[in-house]
Amino acid sequence: METLRKGFIKLRKDPKKTLKARLNTLIHNLDPETTSHVLRAFNIYFKLINIAEESHYHYVRRMMVKQEKPLWEGSFSHTLTQFISDDLQAEDLQSLLDQMLYLPVFTAHPTEAKRRTIMESLRRIFVTAEKLDEPIIGKQELHNIEVALQSQIQVLWKTDEVRIHRPQVRDEIRNGLFYFRESLFKAVPKIYRNLEYAISQSY
């Protein structure tokens, strides 16, 4: 996997036919079982990269809030500041809010849907990885977090991504409810509070 990963990174920076041929030969010479492991490893690798990026963005945004810096484009603070610079009055903002409708839409794609166990495993890794950004963290605690992450990644590796049986309607309902339980019930009230705070600060 590392040979392929580093090889294709190098190939992207400096496209050489000899390197491309060597990498393609390596891929073609893999037996089916090894090919399956390599594909799965890359799949998990990119999932973990996405988690790391998301965690980093959370950290950067928390630091912006903590240091009272101008917030990112798309934030309530940034948007309301733009409204004020465009001379949008409080009454106009209230009129916009009166007409606003937040309506999340959940779609079901049985062929693409992750198993709930996979989603829960990825969520645990994200929550654990977030602890790495805590301001005060000792060596032992850092070690414990790293061991926990290694353990959780092992669990993810050993969890089958492919369903044995075709998902039923009730499976899709359970998957949809997963987001309510794990995020929406906590996130929606927090979003309302953040909006109220931003409006009170701006208007």
Coordinates of C-alpha atoms in Angstrom, one line a residue:
M1 CA 0.0 0.0 0.0
E2 CA 2.8 2.5 1.0
T3 CA 4.7 1.7 -2.2
L4 CA 1.6 2.5 -4.3
R5 CA 0.7 5.6 -2.2
K6 CA 4.1 7.1 -2.4
G7 CA 4.6 6.0 -6.0
F8 CA 1.4 7.7 -7.2
I9 CA 2.2 10.9 -5.2
K10 CA 5.6 11.0 -6.9
L11 CA 4.0 10.2 -10.3
R12 CA 1.6 13.1 -9.9
K13 CA 4.5 15.5 -9.2
D14 CA 6.7 14.1 -11.8
P15 CA 4.9 12.0 -14.4
K16 CA 7.3 9.3 -15.7
K17 CA 6.3 6.5 -17.9
T18 CA 8.8 4.1 -16.3
L19 CA 7.4 4.8 -12.8
K20 CA 3.8 4.5 -14.1
A21 CA 4.6 1.1 -15.7
R22 CA 6.3 -0.1 -12.6
L23 CA 3.3 0.7 -10.4
N24 CA 0.9 -0.8 -12.9
T25 CA 3.0 -4.0 -13.0
L26 CA 2.9 -4.1 -9.2
I27 CA -0.9 -3.8 -9.2
H28 CA -1.4 -6.4 -11.9
N29 CA 0.9 -8.9 -10.1
L30 CA -1.1 -8.8 -6.9
D31 CA -3.1 -11.9 -6.1
P32 CA -6.9 -11.4 -5.5
E33 CA -6.7 -11.7 -1.7
T34 CA -3.9 -9.1 -1.5
T35 CA -5.7 -6.8 -3.9
S36 CA -8.7 -7.0 -1.7
H37 CA -6.6 -6.0 1.4
V38 CA -4.9 -3.2 -0.5
L39 CA -8.3 -1.7 -1.7
R40 CA -9.7 -2.0 1.8
A41 CA -6.6 -0.4 3.3
F42 CA -6.9 2.6 0.9
N43 CA -10.6 2.9 1.6
I44 CA -10.0 3.1 5.4
Y45 CA -7.0 5.4 4.9
F46 CA -9.1 8.0 3.0
K47 CA -11.8 7.7 5.7
L48 CA -9.2 8.5 8.4
I49 CA -7.8 11.4 6.3
N50 CA -11.3 12.9 6.1
I51 CA -11.6 12.5 9.9
A52 CA -8.2 14.2 10.4
E53 CA -9.2 17.1 8.1
E54 CA -12.5 17.6 9.7
S55 CA -11.0 17.5 13.2
H56 CA -8.4 20.1 12.1
Y57 CA -11.1 22.4 10.7
H58 CA -12.9 22.2 14.0
Y59 CA -9.7 23.1 15.9
V60 CA -9.0 26.1 13.7
R61 CA -12.5 27.4 14.1
R62 CA -12.5 26.9 17.8
M63 CA -9.2 28.9 18.0
M64 CA -10.8 31.7 15.9
V65 CA -13.7 31.9 18.3
K66 CA -11.4 31.7 21.4
Q67 CA -9.1 34.5 20.1
E68 CA -12.1 36.6 19.0
K69 CA -10.8 36.8 15.4
P70 CA -13.2 37.5 12.5
L71 CA -14.9 34.2 11.8
W72 CA -14.9 32.1 8.6
E73 CA -17.0 32.8 5.6
G74 CA -20.4 31.2 6.0
S75 CA -20.4 31.5 9.8
F76 CA -23.3 33.4 11.5
S77 CA -20.9 36.2 12.5
H78 CA -19.4 36.6 9.1
T79 CA -22.9 36.6 7.4
L80 CA -24.4 39.1 9.8
T81 CA -21.4 41.4 9.5
Q82 CA -22.0 41.3 5.7
F83 CA -25.7 42.2 6.3
I84 CA -24.7 45.2 8.3
S85 CA -22.2 46.4 5.7
D86 CA -25.0 46.0 3.1
D87 CA -27.1 48.2 5.4
L88 CA -29.7 45.5 6.2
Q89 CA -31.8 46.8 9.1
A90 CA -32.9 44.7 12.1
E91 CA -36.5 44.7 10.8
D92 CA -35.3 43.3 7.5
L93 CA -33.3 40.6 9.2
Q94 CA -36.4 39.7 11.3
S95 CA -38.5 39.5 8.1
L96 CA -35.9 37.1 6.6
L97 CA -35.9 35.0 9.8
D98 CA -39.7 34.8 9.8
Q99 CA -39.6 33.3 6.3
M100 CA -36.7 31.0 6.9
L101 CA -37.2 27.2 6.9
Y102 CA -34.4 24.8 7.8
L103 CA -35.4 21.4 6.3
P104 CA -32.8 18.7 6.3
V105 CA -33.4 16.0 3.7
F106 CA -32.2 12.4 4.2
T107 CA -31.9 10.2 1.1
A108 CA -31.4 6.5 1.1
H109 CA -29.0 4.8 -1.3
P110 CA -28.9 1.2 -0.3
T111 CA -26.0 0.4 -2.6
E112 CA -23.9 3.1 -1.1
A113 CA -25.0 3.3 2.5
K114 CA -22.5 2.5 5.2
R115 CA -23.3 -0.1 7.8
R116 CA -24.3 1.4 11.1
T117 CA -21.5 -0.3 12.8
I118 CA -19.0 1.4 10.4
M119 CA -20.6 4.8 11.0
E120 CA -20.4 4.3 14.8
S121 CA -16.8 3.2 14.5
L122 CA -15.9 6.3 12.5
R123 CA -17.7 8.5 15.0
R124 CA -15.8 7.0 17.9
I125 CA -12.5 7.6 16.0
F126 CA -13.5 11.2 15.4
V127 CA -14.5 11.8 19.0
T128 CA -11.2 10.3 20.3
A129 CA -9.1 12.2 17.8
E130 CA -10.7 15.4 19.0
K131 CA -9.0 14.8 22.4
L132 CA -5.6 15.4 20.8
D133 CA -6.4 19.1 20.5
E134 CA -7.0 19.6 24.2
P135 CA -4.9 22.5 25.4
I136 CA -3.3 20.6 28.3
I137 CA -2.4 17.0 27.7
G138 CA 0.3 15.0 29.4
K139 CA 2.5 12.3 27.9
Q140 CA 0.6 9.5 29.5
E141 CA -2.8 10.9 28.4
L142 CA -1.4 11.3 24.9
H143 CA -0.2 7.7 24.9
N144 CA -3.6 6.5 26.1
I145 CA -5.4 8.4 23.3
E146 CA -3.0 7.0 20.7
V147 CA -3.6 3.5 22.0
A148 CA -7.4 4.0 21.9
L149 CA -7.1 5.3 18.3
Q150 CA -5.0 2.3 17.3
S151 CA -7.6 -0.1 18.9
Q152 CA -10.5 1.7 17.2
I153 CA -8.8 1.6 13.8
Q154 CA -8.2 -2.2 14.3
V155 CA -11.9 -2.6 15.0
L156 CA -12.7 -0.6 11.9
W157 CA -10.3 -2.8 9.9
K158 CA -11.9 -6.0 11.1
T159 CA -15.5 -4.8 10.6
D160 CA -17.1 -5.9 7.3
E161 CA -18.2 -3.0 5.2
V162 CA -20.3 -5.0 2.9
R163 CA -23.7 -6.2 4.2
I164 CA -24.4 -9.9 4.0
H165 CA -28.1 -9.3 3.3
R166 CA -29.6 -6.6 1.1
P167 CA -30.8 -3.7 3.3
Q168 CA -34.5 -3.5 4.1
V169 CA -36.6 -0.4 4.6
R170 CA -36.2 -0.8 8.4
D171 CA -32.4 -0.8 8.0
E172 CA -32.6 2.6 6.1
I173 CA -34.8 4.0 8.9
R174 CA -32.3 2.9 11.5
N175 CA -29.5 4.5 9.6
G176 CA -31.5 7.7 9.3
L177 CA -32.2 7.7 13.1
F178 CA -28.5 7.2 13.7
Y179 CA -27.9 10.9 12.7
F180 CA -30.7 12.1 15.0
R181 CA -29.3 10.3 18.0
E182 CA -25.6 11.0 17.4
S183 CA -25.7 14.6 16.1
L184 CA -29.0 16.4 15.2
F185 CA -30.5 16.4 18.7
K186 CA -27.3 18.0 20.0
A187 CA -26.5 20.2 17.1
V188 CA -29.8 21.9 16.3
P189 CA -30.2 23.6 19.8
K190 CA -26.6 24.6 19.7
I191 CA -27.0 26.1 16.2
Y192 CA -30.1 28.1 17.4
R193 CA -28.1 29.4 20.5
N194 CA -25.1 30.4 18.2
L195 CA -27.5 32.2 15.9
E196 CA -29.1 34.1 18.8
Y197 CA -25.8 35.0 20.2
A198 CA -24.4 36.3 16.8
I199 CA -27.6 38.4 16.3
S200 CA -27.3 39.9 19.7
Q201 CA -23.7 40.8 19.1
S202 CA -24.3 42.2 15.6
Y203 CA -27.7 43.9 16.1

